[in-house]
mmCIF file of C-alpha atoms in Angstrom:
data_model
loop_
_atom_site.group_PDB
_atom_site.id
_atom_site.type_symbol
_atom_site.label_atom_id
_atom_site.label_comp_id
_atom_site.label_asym_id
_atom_site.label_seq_id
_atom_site.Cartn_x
_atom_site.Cartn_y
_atom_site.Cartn_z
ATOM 1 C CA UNK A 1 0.000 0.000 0.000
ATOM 2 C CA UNK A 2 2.918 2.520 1.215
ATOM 3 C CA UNK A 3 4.314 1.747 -2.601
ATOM 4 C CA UNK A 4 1.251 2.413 -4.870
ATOM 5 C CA UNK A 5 0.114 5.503 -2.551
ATOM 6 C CA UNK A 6 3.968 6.587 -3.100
ATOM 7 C CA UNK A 7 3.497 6.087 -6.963
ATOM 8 C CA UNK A 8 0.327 8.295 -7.181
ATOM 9 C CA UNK A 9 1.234 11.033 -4.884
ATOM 10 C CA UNK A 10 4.807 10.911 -3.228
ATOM 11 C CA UNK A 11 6.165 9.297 -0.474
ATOM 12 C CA UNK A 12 5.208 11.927 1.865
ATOM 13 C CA UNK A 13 1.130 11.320 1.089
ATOM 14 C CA UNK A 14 1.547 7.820 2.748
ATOM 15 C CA UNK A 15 2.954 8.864 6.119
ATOM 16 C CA UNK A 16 -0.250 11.818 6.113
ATOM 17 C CA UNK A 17 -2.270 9.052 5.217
ATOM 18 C CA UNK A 18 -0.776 6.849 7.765
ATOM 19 C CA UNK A 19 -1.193 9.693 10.646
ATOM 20 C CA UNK A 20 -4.684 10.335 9.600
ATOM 21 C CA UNK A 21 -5.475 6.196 9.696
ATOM 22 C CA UNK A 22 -3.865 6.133 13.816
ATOM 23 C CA UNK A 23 -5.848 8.784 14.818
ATOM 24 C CA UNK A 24 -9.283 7.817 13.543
ATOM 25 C CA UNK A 25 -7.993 4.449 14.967
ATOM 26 C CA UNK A 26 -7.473 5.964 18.457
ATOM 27 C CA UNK A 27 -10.992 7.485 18.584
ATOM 28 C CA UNK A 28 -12.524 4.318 17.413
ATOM 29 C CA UNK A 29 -10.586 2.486 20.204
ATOM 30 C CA UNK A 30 -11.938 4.706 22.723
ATOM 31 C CA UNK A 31 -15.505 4.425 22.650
ATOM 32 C CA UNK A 32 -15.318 0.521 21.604
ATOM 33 C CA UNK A 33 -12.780 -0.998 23.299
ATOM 34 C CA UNK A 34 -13.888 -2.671 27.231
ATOM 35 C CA UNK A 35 -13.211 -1.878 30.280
ATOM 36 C CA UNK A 36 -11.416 -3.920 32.027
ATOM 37 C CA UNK A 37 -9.442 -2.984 35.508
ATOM 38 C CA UNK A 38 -7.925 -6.298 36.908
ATOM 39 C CA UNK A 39 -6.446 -5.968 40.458
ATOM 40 C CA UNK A 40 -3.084 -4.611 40.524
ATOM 41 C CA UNK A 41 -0.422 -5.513 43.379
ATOM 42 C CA UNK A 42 2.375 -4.420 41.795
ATOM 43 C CA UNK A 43 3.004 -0.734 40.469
ATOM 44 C CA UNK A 44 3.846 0.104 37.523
ATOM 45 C CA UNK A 45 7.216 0.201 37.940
ATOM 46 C CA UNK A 46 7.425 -2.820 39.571
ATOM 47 C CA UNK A 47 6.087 -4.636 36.805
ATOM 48 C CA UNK A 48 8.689 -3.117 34.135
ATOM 49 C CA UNK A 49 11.401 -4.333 36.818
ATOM 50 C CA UNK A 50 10.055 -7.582 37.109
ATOM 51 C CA UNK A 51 10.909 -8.031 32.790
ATOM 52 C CA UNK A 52 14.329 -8.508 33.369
ATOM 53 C CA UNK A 53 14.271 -11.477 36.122
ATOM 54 C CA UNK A 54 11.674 -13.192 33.727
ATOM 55 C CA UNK A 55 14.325 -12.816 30.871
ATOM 56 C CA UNK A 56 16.585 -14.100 33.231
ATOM 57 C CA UNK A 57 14.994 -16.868 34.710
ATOM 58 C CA UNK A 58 12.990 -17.985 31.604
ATOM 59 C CA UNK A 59 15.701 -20.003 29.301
ATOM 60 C CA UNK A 60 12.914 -20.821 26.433
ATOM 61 C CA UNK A 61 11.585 -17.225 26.462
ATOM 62 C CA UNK A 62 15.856 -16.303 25.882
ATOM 63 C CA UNK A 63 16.242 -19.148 22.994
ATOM 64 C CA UNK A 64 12.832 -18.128 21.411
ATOM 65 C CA UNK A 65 13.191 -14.761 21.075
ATOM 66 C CA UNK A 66 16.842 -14.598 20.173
ATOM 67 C CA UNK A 67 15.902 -16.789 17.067
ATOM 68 C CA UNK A 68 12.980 -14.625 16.564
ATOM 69 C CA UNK A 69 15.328 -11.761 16.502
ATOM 70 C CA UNK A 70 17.478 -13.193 14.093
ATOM 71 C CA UNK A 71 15.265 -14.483 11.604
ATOM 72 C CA UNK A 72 13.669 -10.974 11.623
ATOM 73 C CA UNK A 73 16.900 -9.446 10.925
ATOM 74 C CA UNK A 74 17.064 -11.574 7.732
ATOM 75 C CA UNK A 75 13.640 -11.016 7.098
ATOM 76 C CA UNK A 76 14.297 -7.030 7.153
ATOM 77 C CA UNK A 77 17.201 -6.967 5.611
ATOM 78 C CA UNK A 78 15.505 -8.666 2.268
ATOM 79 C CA UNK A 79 12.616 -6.545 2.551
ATOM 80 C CA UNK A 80 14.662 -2.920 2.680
ATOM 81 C CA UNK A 81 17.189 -4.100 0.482
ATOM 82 C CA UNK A 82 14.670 -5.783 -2.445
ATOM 83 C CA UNK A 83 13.043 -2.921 -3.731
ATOM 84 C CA UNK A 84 16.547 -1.465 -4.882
ATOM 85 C CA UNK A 85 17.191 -4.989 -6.814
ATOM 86 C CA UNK A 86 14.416 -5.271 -8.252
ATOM 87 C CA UNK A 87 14.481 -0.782 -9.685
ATOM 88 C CA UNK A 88 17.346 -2.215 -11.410
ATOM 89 C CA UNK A 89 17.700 -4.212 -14.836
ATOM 90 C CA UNK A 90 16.869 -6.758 -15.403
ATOM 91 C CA UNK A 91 13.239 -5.754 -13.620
ATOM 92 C CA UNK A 92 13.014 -2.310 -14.111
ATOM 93 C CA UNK A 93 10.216 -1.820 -11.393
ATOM 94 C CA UNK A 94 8.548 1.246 -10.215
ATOM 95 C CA UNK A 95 6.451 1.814 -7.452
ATOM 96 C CA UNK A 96 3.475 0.174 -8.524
ATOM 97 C CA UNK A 97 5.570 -3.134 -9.763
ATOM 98 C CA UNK A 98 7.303 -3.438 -6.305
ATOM 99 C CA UNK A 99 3.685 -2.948 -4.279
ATOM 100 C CA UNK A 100 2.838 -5.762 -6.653
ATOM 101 C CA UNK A 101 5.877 -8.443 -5.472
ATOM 102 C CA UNK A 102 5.435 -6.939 -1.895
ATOM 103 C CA UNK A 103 1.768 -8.047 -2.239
ATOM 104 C CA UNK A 104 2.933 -12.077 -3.557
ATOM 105 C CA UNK A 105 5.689 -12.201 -0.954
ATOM 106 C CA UNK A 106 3.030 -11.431 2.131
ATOM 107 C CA UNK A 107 1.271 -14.558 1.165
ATOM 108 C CA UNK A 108 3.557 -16.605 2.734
ATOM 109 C CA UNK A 109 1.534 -15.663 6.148
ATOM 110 C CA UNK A 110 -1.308 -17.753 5.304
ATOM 111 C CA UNK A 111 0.342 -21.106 6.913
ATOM 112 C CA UNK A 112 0.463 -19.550 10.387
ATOM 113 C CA UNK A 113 -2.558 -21.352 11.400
ATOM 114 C CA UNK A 114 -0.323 -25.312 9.921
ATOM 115 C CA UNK A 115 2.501 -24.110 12.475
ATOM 116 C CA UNK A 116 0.136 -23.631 15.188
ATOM 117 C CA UNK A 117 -1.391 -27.261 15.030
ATOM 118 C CA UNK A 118 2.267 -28.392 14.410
ATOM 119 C CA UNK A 119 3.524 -27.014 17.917
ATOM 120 C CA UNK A 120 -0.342 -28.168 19.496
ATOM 121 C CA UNK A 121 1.066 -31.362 18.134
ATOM 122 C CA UNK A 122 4.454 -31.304 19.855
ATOM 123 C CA UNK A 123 6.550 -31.006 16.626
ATOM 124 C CA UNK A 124 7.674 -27.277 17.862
ATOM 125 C CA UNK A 125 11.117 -28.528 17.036
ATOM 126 C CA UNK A 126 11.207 -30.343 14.473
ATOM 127 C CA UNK A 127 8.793 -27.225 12.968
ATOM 128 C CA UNK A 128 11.125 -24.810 13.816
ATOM 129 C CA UNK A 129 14.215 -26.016 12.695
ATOM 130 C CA UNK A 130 12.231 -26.863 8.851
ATOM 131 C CA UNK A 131 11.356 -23.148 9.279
ATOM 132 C CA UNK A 132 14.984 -22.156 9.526
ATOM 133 C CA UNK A 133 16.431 -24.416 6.821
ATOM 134 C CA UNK A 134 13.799 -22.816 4.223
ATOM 135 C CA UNK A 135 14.658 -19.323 5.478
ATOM 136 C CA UNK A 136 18.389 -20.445 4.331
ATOM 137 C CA UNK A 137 17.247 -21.781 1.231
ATOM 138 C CA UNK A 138 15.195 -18.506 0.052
ATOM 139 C CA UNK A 139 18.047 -16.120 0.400
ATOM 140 C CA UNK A 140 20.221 -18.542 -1.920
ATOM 141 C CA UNK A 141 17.335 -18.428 -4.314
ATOM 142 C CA UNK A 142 17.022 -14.934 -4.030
ATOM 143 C CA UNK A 143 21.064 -14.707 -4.603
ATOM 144 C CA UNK A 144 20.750 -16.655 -7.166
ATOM 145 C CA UNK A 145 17.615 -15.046 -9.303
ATOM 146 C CA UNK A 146 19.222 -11.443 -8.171
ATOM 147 C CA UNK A 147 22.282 -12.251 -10.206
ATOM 148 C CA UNK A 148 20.566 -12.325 -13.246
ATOM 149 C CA UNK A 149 21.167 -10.334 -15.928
ATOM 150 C CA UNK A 150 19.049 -11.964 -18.779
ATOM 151 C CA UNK A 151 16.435 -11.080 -21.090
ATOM 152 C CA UNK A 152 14.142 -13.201 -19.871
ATOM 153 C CA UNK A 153 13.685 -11.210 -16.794
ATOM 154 C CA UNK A 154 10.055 -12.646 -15.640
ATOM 155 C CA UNK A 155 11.249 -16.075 -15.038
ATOM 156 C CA UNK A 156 13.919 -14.169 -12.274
ATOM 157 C CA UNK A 157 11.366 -12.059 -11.252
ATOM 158 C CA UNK A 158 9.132 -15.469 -11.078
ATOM 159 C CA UNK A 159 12.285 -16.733 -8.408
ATOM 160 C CA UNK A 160 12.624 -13.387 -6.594
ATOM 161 C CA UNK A 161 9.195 -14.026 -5.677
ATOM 162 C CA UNK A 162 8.905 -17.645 -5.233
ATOM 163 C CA UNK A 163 12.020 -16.678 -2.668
ATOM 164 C CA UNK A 164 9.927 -13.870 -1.027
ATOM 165 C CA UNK A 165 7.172 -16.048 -0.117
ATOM 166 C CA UNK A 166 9.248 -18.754 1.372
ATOM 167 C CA UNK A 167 11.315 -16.180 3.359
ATOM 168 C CA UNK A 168 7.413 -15.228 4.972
ATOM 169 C CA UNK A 169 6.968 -18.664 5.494
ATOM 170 C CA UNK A 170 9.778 -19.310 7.488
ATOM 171 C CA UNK A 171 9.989 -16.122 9.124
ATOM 172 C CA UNK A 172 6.047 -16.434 10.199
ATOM 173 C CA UNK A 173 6.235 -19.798 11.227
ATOM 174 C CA UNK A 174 9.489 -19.680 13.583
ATOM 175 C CA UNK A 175 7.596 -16.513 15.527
ATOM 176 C CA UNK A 176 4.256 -17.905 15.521
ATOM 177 C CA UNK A 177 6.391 -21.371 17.231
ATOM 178 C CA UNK A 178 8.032 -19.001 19.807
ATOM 179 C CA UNK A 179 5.417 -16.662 20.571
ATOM 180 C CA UNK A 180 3.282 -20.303 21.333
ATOM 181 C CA UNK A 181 6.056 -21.428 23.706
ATOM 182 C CA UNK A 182 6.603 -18.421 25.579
ATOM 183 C CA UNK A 183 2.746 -18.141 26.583
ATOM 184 C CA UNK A 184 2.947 -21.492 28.286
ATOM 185 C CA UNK A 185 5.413 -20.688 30.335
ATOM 186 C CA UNK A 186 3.821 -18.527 33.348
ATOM 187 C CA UNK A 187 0.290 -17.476 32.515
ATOM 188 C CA UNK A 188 -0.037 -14.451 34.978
ATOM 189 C CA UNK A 189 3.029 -12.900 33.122
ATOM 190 C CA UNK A 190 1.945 -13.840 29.789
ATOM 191 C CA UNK A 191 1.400 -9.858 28.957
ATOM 192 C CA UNK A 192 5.323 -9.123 30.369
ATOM 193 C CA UNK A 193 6.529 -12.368 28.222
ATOM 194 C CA UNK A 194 5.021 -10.939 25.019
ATOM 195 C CA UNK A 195 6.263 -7.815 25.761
ATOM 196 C CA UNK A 196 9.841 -9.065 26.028
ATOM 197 C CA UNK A 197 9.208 -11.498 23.202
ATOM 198 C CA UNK A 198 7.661 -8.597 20.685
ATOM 199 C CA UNK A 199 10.506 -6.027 22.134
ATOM 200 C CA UNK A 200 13.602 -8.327 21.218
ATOM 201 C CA UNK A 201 12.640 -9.286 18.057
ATOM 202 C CA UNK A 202 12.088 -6.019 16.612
ATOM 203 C CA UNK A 203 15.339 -4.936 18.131
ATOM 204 C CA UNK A 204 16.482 -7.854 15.503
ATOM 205 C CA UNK A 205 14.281 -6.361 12.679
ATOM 206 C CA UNK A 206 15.917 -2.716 13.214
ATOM 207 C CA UNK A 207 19.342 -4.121 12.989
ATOM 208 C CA UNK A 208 18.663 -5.648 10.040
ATOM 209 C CA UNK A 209 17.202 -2.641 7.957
ATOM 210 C CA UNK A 210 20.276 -0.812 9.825
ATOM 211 C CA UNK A 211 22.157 -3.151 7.863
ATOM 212 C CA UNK A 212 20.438 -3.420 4.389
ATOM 213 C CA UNK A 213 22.388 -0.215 2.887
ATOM 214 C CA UNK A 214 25.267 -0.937 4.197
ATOM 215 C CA UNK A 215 25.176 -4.515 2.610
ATOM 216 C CA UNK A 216 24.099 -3.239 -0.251
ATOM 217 C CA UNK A 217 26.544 -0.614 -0.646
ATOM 218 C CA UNK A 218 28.912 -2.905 0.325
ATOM 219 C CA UNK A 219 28.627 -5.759 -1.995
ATOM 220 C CA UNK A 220 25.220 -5.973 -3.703
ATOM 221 C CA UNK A 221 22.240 -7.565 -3.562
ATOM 222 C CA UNK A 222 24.758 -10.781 -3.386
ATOM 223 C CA UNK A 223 25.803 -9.421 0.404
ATOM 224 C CA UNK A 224 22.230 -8.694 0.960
ATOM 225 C CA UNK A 225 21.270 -12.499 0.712
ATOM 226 C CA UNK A 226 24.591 -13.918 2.160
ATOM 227 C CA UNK A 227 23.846 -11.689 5.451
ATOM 228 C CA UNK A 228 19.997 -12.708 5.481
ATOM 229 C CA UNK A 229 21.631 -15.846 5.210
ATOM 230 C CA UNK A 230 23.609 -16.152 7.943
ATOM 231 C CA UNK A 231 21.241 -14.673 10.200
ATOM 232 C CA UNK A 232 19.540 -17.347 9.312
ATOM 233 C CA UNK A 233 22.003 -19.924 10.279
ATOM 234 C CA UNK A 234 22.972 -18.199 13.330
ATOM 235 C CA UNK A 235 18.920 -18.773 14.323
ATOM 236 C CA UNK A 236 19.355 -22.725 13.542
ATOM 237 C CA UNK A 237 22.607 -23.025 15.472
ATOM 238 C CA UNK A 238 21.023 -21.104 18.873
ATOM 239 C CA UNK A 239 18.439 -23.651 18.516
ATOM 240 C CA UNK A 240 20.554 -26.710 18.343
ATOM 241 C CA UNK A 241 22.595 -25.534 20.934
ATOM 242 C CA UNK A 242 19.642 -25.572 22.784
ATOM 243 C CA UNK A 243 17.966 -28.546 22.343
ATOM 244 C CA UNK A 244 14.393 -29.859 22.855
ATOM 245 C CA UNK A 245 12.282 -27.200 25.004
#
């Protein structure tokens, strides 16, 4: 959307757009949402206090959002970095042509629900780590179809995407794995655990757009997909290291 609003009136319209969207959102919110005023024993402060002894006492809430953190990275670092691949030849795209991919490559988040009924089945593991191997694989496809410099440019473009919507797939199913084993561990903290959870792995997801120009000034969209890569790898090996939850 922030692409084809950018194509038809500059990238400025989208963030007034975006503004105006929050605030009728707010007002909505205000006369719809419940009320609800549970008990507090613990101020505020307490409770924000209280985040770091669950991080440290809570080794599956560490592992889990570590690799969330990391796979996010990757996932960021593809996503800031693609739409200056794909401006260039052999693809040529504009705004509208990159909303277009950015709209294929979401669908990957349609098989959140399979990776839910695979950790209610106790494959969390075996899930996860099939999550990370096909993160791997899409950045080599991406690498691969990015190098490109044929003719026949929709059959890379074809790849780029193909690669796009596995990267969602195994970027969606890791978090929707660890966000399902960090709210069985202590149900009375589950709001502080997702806190922590949400917190660290956009922390990942900022270092990884942090690093997109640099990559790509660095060595190309080549360096882009060896990085995404290795975050990638680095998310597998924390979660061998760890073994079984």
């Amino acid at each position: 959307m922030a692409s084809l609003v950018a194509d038809a009136w500059g990238w400025r319209a989208f963030y007034g757009l975006n503004a105006t969207a929050l605030v009728l959102l707010a007002g909505v919110l205000a006369f719809t949402l419940p009320q609800r005023r549970p008990e507090a024993k613990s101020t505020y402060g307490a409770l924000i206090a209280s985040l770091f002894g669950l991080l440290r006492d809570e080794p599956v809430l560490r592992r889990r959002a570590l690799t969330a953190a990391l796979v996010m990275a990757a996932f960021s670092l593809f996503w800031t970095a693609v739409a200056l691949r794909l401006a260039q030849p052999p693809f040529g795209l504009g705004q509208r042509g990159i909303a277009l991919f950015a709209l294929v490559g979401a669908g990957g988040a349609v098989v959140t629900p399979l990776f839910g009924r695979a950790g209610d089945h106790g494959w969390t593991r075996s899930a996860t780590i099939a999550c990370l191997i096909v993160l791997i694989g899409a950045m080599a496809l991406a690498a691969w179809a990015g190098a490109s410099q044929s003719e026949a440019s929709w059959q890379s473009l074809a790849l780029m995407g193909i690669s796009a919507v596995l990267l969602d797939i195994g970027v969606t199913g890791d978090q929707t794995l660890g966000r399902r084993a960090v709210n069985l561990l202590q149900p009375e903290a589950r709001g502080r655990l997702n806190g922590l959870f949400v917190g660290i792995f956009f922390i990942g997801g900022a270092i990884g757009s942090l690093l997109a120009g640099v990559a790509w000034t660095w060595g190309g969209w080549t360096c882009v997909c060896a990085i995404s890569a290795v975050f990638g790898a680095a998310a597998l090996l924390v979660d061998w290291i760890g073994g079984p939850e």
